[in-house]
Coordinates of C-alpha atoms in Angstrom, one line a residue:
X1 CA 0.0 0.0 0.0
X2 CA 2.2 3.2 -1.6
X3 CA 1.5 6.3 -0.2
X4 CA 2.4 9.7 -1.1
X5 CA 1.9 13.1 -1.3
X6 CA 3.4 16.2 -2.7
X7 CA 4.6 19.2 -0.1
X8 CA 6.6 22.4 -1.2
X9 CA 7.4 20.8 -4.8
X10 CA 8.5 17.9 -3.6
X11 CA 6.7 14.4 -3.4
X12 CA 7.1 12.2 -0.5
X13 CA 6.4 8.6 -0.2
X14 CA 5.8 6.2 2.5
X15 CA 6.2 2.5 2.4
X16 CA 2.8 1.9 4.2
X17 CA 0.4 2.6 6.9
X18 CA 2.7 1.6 9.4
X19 CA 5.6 4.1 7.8
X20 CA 3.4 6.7 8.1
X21 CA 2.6 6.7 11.5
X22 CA 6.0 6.4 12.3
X23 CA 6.8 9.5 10.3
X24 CA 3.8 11.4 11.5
X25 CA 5.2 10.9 14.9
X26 CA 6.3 14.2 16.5
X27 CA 10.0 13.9 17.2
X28 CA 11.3 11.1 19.6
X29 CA 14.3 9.9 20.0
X30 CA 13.6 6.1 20.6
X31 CA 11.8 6.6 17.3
X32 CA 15.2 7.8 15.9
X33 CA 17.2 4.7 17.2
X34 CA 15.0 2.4 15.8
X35 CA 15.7 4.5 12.9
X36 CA 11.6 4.6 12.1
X37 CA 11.1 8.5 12.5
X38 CA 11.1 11.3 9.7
X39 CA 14.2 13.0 8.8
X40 CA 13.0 16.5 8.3
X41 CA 10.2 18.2 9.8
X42 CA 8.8 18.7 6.4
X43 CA 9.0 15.0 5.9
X44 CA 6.8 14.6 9.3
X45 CA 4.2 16.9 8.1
X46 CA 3.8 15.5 5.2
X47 CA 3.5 12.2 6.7
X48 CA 0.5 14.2 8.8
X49 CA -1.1 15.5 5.4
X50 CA -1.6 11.0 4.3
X51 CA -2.6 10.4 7.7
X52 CA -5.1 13.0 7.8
X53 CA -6.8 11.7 4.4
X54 CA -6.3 7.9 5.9
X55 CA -9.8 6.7 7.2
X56 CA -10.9 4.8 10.2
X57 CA -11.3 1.9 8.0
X58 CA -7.4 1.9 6.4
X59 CA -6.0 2.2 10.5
X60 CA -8.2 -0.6 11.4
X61 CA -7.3 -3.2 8.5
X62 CA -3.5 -2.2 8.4
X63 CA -2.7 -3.1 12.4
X64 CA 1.0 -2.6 12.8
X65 CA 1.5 -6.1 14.1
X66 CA -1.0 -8.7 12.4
X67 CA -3.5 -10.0 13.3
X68 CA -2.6 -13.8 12.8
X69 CA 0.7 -13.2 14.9
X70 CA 0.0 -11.4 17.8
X71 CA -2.7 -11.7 20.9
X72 CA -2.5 -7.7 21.2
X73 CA -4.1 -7.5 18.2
X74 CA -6.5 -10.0 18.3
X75 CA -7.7 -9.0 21.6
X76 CA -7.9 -5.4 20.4
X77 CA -9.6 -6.2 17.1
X78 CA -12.1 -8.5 18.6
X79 CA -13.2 -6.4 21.5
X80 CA -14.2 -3.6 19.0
X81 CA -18.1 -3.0 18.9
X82 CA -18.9 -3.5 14.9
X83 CA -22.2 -1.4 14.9
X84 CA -20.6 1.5 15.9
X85 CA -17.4 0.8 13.8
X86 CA -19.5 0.9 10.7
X87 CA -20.7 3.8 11.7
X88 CA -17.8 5.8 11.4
X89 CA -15.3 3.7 9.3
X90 CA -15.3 6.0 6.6
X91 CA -14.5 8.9 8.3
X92 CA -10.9 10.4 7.7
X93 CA -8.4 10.9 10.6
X94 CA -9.0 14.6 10.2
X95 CA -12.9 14.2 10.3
X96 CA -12.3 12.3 13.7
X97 CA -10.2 14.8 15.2
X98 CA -13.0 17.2 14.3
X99 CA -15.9 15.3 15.9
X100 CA -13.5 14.8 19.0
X101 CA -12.6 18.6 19.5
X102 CA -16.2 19.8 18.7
X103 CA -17.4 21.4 21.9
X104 CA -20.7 19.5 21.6
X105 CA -19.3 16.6 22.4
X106 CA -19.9 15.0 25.7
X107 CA -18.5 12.3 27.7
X108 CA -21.3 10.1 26.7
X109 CA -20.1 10.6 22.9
X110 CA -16.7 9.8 24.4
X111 CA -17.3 6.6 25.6
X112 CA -19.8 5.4 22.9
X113 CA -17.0 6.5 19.8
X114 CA -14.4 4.8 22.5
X115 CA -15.9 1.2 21.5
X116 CA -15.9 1.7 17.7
X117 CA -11.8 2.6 17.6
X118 CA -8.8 0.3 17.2
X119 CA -5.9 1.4 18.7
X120 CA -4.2 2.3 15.6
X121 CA -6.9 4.6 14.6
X122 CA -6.3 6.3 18.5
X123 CA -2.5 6.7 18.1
X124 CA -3.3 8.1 14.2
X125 CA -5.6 11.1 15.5
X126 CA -3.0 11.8 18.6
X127 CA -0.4 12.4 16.0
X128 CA -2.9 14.8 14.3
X129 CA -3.5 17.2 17.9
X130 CA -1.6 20.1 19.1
X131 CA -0.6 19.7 23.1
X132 CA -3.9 21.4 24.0
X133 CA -5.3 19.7 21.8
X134 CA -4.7 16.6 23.5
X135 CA -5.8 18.0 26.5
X136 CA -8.8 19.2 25.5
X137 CA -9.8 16.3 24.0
X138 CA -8.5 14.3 27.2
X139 CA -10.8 16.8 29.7
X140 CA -13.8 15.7 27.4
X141 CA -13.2 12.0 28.3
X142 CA -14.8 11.3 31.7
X143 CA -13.7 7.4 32.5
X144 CA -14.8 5.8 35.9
X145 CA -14.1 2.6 37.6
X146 CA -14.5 1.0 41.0
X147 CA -12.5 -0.9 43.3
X148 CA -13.2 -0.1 46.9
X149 CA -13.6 3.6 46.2
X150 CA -14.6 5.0 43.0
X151 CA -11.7 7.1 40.9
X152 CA -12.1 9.5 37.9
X153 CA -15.5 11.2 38.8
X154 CA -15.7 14.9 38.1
X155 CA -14.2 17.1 40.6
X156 CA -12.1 14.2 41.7
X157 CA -8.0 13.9 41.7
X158 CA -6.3 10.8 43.1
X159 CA -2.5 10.1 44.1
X160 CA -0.9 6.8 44.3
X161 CA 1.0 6.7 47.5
X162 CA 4.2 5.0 46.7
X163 CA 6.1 3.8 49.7
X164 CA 8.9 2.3 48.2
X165 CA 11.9 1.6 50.4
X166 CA 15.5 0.1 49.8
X167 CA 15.6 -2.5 51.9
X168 CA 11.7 -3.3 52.0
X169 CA 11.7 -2.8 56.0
X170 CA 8.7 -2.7 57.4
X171 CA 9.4 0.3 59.6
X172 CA 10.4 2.3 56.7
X173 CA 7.6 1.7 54.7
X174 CA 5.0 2.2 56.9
X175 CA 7.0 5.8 57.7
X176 CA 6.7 6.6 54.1
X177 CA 3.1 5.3 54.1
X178 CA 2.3 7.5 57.0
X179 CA 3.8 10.6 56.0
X180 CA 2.2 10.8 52.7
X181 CA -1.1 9.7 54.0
X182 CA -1.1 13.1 56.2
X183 CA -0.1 15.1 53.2
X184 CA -3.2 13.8 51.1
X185 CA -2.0 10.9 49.1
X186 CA -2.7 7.9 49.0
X187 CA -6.8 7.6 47.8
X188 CA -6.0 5.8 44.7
X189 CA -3.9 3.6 45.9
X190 CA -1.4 2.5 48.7
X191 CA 0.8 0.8 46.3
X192 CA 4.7 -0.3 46.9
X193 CA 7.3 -1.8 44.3
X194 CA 8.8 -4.3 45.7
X195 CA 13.1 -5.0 46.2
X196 CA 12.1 -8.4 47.0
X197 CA 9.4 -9.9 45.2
X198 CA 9.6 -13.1 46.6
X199 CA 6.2 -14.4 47.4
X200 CA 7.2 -14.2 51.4
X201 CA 7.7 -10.5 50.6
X202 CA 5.1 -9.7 48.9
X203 CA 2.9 -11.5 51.5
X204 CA 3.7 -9.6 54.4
X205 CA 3.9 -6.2 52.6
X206 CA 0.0 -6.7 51.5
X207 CA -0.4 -8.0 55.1
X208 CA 1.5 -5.1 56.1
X209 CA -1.2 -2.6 54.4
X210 CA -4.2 -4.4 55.2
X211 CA -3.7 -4.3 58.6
X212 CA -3.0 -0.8 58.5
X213 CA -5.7 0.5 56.1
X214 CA -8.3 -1.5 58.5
X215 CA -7.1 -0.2 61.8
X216 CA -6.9 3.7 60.4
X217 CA -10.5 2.8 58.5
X218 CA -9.0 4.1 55.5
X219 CA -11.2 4.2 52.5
X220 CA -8.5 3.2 49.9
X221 CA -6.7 0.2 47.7
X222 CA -3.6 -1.7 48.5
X223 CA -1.3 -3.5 45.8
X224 CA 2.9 -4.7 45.6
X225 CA 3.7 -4.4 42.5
X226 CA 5.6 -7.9 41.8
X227 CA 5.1 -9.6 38.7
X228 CA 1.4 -10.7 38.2
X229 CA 2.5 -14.8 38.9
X230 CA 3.7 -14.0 42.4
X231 CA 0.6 -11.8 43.6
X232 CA -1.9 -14.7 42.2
X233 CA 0.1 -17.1 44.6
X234 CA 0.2 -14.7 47.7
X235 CA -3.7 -14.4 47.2
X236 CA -4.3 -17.9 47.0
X237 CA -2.4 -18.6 50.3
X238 CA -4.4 -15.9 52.1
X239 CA -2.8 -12.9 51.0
X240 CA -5.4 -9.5 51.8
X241 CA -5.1 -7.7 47.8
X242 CA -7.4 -5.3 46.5
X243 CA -5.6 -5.2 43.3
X244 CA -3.4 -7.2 41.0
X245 CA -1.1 -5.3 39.1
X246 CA 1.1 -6.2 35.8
X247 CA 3.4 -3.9 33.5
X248 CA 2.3 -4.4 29.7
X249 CA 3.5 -3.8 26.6
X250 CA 2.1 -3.5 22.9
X251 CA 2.8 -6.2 21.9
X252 CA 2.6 -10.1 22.0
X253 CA 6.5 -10.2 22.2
X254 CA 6.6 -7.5 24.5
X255 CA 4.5 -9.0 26.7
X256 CA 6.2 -12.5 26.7
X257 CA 9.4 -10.1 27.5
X258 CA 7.8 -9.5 31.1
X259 CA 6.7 -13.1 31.2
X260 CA 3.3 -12.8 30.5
X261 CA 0.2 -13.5 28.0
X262 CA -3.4 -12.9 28.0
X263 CA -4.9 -15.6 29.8
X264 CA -2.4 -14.7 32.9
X265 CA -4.1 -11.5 33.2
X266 CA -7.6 -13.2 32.6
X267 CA -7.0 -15.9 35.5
X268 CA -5.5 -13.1 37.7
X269 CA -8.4 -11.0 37.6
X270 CA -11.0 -14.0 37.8
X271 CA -9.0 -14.9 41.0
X272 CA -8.9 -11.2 42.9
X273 CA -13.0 -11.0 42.1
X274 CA -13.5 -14.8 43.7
X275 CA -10.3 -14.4 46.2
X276 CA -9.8 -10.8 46.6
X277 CA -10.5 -8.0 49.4
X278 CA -12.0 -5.4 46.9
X279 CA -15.9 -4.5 46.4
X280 CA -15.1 -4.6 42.5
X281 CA -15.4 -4.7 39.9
X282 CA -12.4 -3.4 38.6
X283 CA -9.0 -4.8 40.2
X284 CA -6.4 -4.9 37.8
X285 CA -3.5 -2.3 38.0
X286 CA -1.6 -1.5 34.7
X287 CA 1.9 0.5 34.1
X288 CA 3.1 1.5 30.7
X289 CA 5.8 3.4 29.0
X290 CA 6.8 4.4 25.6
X291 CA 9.7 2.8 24.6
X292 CA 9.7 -0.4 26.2
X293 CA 8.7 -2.4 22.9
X294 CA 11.6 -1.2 21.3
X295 CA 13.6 -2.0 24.6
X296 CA 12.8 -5.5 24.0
X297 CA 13.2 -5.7 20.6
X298 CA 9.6 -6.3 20.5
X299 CA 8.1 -3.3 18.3
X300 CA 7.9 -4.9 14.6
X301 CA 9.0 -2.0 13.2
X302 CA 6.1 0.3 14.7
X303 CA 6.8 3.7 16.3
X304 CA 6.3 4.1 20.5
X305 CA 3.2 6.1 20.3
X306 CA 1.3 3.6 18.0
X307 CA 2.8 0.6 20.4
X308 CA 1.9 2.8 23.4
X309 CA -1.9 3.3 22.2
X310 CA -2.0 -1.0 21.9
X311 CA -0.9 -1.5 25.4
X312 CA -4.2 0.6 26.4
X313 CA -6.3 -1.7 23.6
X314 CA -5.1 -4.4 25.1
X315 CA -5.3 -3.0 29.1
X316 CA -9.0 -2.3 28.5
X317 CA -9.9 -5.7 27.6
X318 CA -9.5 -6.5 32.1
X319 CA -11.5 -3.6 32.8
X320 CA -8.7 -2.2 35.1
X321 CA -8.8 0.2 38.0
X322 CA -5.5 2.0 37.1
X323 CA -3.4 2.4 34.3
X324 CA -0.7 5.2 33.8
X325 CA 1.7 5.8 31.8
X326 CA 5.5 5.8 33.6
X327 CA 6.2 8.3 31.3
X328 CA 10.1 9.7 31.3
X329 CA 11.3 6.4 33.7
X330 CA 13.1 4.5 30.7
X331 CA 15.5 7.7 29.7
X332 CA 17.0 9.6 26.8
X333 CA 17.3 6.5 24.6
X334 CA 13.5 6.7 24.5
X335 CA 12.3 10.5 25.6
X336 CA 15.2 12.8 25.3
X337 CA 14.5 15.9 27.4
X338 CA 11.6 17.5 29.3
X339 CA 10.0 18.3 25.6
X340 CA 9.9 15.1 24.6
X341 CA 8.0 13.5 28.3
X342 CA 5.7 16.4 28.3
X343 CA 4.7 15.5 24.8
X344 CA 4.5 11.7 25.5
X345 CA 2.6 12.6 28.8
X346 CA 0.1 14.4 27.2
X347 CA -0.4 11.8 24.3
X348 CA -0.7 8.8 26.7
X349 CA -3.3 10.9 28.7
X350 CA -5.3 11.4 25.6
X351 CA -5.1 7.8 24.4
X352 CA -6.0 5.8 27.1
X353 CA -8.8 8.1 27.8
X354 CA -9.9 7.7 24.4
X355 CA -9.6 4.2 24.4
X356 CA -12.1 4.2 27.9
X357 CA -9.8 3.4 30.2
X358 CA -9.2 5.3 34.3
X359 CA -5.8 7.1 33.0
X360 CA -3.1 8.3 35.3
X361 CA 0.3 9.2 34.5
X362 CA 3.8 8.6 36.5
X363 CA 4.8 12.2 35.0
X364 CA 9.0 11.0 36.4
X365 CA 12.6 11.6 34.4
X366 CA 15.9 9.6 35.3
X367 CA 18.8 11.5 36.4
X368 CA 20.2 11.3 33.0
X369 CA 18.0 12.5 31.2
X370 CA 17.5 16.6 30.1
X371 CA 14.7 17.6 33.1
X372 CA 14.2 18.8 36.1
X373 CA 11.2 19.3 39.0
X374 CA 10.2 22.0 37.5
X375 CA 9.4 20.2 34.3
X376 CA 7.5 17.6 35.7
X377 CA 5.4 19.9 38.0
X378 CA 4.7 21.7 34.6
X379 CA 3.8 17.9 33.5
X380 CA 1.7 17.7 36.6
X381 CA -0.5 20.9 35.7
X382 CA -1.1 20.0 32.1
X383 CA -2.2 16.8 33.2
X384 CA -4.6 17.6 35.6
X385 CA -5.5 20.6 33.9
X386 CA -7.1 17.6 31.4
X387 CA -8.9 15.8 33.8
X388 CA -6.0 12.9 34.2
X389 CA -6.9 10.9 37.2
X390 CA -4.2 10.5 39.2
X391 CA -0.6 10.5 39.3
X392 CA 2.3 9.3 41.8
X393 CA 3.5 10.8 45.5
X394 CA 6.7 9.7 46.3
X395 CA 8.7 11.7 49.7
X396 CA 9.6 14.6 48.4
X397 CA 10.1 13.5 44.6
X398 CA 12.8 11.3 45.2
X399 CA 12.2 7.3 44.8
X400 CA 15.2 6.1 46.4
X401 CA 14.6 2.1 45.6
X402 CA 13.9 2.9 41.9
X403 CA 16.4 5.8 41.7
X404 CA 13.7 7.9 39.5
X405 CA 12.5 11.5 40.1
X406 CA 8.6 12.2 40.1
X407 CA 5.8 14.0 41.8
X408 CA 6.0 14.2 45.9
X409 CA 3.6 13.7 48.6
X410 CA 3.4 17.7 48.8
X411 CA 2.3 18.2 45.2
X412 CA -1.3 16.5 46.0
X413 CA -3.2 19.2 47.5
X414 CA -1.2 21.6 45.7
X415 CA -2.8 20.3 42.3
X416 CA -5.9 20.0 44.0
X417 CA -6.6 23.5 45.6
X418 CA -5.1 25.0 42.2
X419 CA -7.8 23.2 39.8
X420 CA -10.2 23.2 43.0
X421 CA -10.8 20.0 43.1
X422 CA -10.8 17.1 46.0
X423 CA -9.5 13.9 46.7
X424 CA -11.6 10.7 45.8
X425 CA -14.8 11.3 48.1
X426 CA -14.8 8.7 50.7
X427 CA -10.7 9.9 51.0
X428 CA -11.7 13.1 51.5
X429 CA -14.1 13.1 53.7
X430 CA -11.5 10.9 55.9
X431 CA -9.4 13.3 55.8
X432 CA -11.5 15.7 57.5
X433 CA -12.4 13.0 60.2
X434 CA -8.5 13.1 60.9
X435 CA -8.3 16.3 61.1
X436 CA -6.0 17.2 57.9
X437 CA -8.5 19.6 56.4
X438 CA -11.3 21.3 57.0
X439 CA -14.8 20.5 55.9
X440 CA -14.4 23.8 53.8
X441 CA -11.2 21.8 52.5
X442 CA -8.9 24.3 54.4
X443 CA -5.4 22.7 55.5
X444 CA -5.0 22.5 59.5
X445 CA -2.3 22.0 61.5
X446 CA -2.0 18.4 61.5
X447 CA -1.5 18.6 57.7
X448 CA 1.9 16.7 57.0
X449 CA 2.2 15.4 60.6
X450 CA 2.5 11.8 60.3
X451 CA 2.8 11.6 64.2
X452 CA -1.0 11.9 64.3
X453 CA -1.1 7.6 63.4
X454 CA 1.3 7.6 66.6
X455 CA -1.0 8.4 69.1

């Protein structure tokens, strides 16, 4: 399938639909490495001008790993609601981003159009929006789910406490917990990555939680995030989990790369609804990242934005809780400076919520890569700024097991009294039971003092 257009005089050409949205890409460097992006920035807008004339029909018959090959796309192609496909398969890319920027359309629209779109056809129109674009598009997306509390409702903005600790010592991590629980965090989940993720480990950790989130009545989720295997076991032998959490990837071969396939996921999350502590019925917990398809030599050839939409596809399909995006964690190889993760931020924002799912987004850098704290704060306002659901709190910005830099425990109600919006309900109000703020949502004294779970 040749592709070309003319631009300036000159006539570019693309291989096929796949080239093309590797071209359209805006500029990336682990697009560059696997020597997949466009040369010029004329050559990229060009690219643009195809995919704009492409319809929803040419995404969704030209996956960029086929169909006969690879689960992802199975899963993502047979999960797709037909009726509503055929309603808008002839639509171009450009008549898409239309009907999605029109500010007539609500989130209802959102989540009906969400059903009739392939992945493909979701990265295609991301590579056709401005940053505000995304995020106006994003805002407009109203996704929901449940596990013991309800996240993403309007007015709502959740935090992931992340206690993660060197050593895994209980002391320390239940300091960390603490702490960030009195600064606000914590409502989406109370969730730790694991040094040892041995299941003795990860059993006392979710023991560890439990206990704690029952003796403090607090209205929240717990998880470790070990690999998907280990957390089955620990629940089978007794193990309190309100969630089960995997990292995916785009593709069947990236998936196999973290030692995992479908049915996993499937038996995982028919085990936490029989097994597990939650009300339901969402309890599956999903990272993702661009780049790590091509970190595994597992991309086929497809640019990280295209691979980053499939993981989302595919994430759907176990009607998750969570999913976000760890957005700058791989490095420069993959996102080269502050640009680059506030671009990818914004597009995986937009993508998952346009695929239906509850998006959140680690907005992080390495320490080698070309960003600072003020960047990702930056991130941090965009994102919530366009309705993203949560993001991470980590003491003071600084995950010292993972040796990452991301959002801290302060930045919660900061975000919140800036877009005046609360914590998940039930969180909030338990907040003001504990005297951390006001009904009026007013800070008190005890705000930050983690000595008030000593007394």
């Amino acid at each position: 399938m040749k592709l070309k257009t003319t631009l300036l005089g000159k006539v570019y050409s693309f291989r096929d639909v796949k080239d093309v949205l590797a071209k359209a890409n805006e500029e990336k460097s682990g697009d560059q490495l696997a020597g997949l992006a466009a040369e010029t920035a004329q050559e990229r807008i060009a690219a643009k001008v195809v995919l704009a004339n492409l319809t929803v029909a040419d995404l969704r018959n030209n996956p960029v790993v086929p169909y006969e090959t690879d689960e992802v796309t199975r899963i993502i192609q047979d999960d797709l609601n037909e009726p509503i496909y055929q309603s808008i398969q002839g639509w171009t890319l450009a008549e898409l981003r239309e009907h999605i920027l029109d500010d007539a359309r609500t989130a209802d629209d959102f989540r009906r159009l969400s059903r009739g779109l392939t992945s493909e056809v979701v990265a295609g129109v991301c590579k056709l929006m401005s940053n505000l674009d995304l995020m106006i598009g994003a805002k407009k997306a109203v996704v929901t789910a449940h596990c013991n509390t309800t996240i993403g409702r309007p007015g709502s903005f959740a935090v992931r406490l992340q206690p993660n600790h060197p050593t895994d010592d209980p002391d320390g991590i239940l300091a960390e917990v603490m702490e960030g629980l009195a600064y606000g965090n914590g409502d989406a989940v109370i969730g730790l990555n694991p040094v040892d993720d041995s299941l003795g480990s990860v059993s006392r950790i979710l023991h560890l939680f439990d206990d704690f989130k029952r003796r403090w009545s607090i209205p929240t989720q717990n998880c470790v995030l070990a690999h998907v295997t280990t957390q089955m076991e620990a629940v089978r032998q007794g193990a309190p989990a309100d969630l089960i959490f995997q990292s995916i990837a785009g593709s069947e071969k990236g998936n196999e790369a973290f030692g995992l396939t479908g049915a996993m996921l499937q038996e995982a999350r028919d085990l936490l609804l029989t097994q597990g502590q939650a009300t339901g019925p969402n309890v599956m917990y999903f990272e993702t990242g661009q780049g790590s398809e091509l970190s595994s030599d597992a991309h086929h050839g497809a640019d990280q934005v295209t691979l980053e939409a499939r993981c989302y596809g595919f994430a759907k399909h176990y009607q998750p809780f969570l999913v976000n995006t760890v957005v700058g964690f791989i490095g420069p190889e993959y996102l080269y400076d502050s640009k680059q993760v506030t671009r990818a931020g914004l597009e995986d924002h937009f993508m998952g919520k346009l695929t239906g799912i509850p998006m959140g987004c680690d907005a992080c850098y390495t320490n080698h890569i070309k960003a600072d704290q003020n960047d990702i704060e930056n991130l941090a306002v965009l994102l919530v700024a366009a309705g993203c659901n949560y993001v991470m709190g980590v003491p003071h910005g600084d995950d010292i097991m993972l040796m990452y830099q991301c959002t801290g425990y302060h930045e919660a109600e900061s975000l919140r009294q800036l877009f005046d919006k609360t914590a998940i309900p039930e969180f909030d109000a338990w907040m003001v039971e504990m005297g951390l703020i006001t009904p009026q949502r007013r800070l008190t004294e005890r705000f930050g003092d983690a000595s008030i779970f000593l007394r």
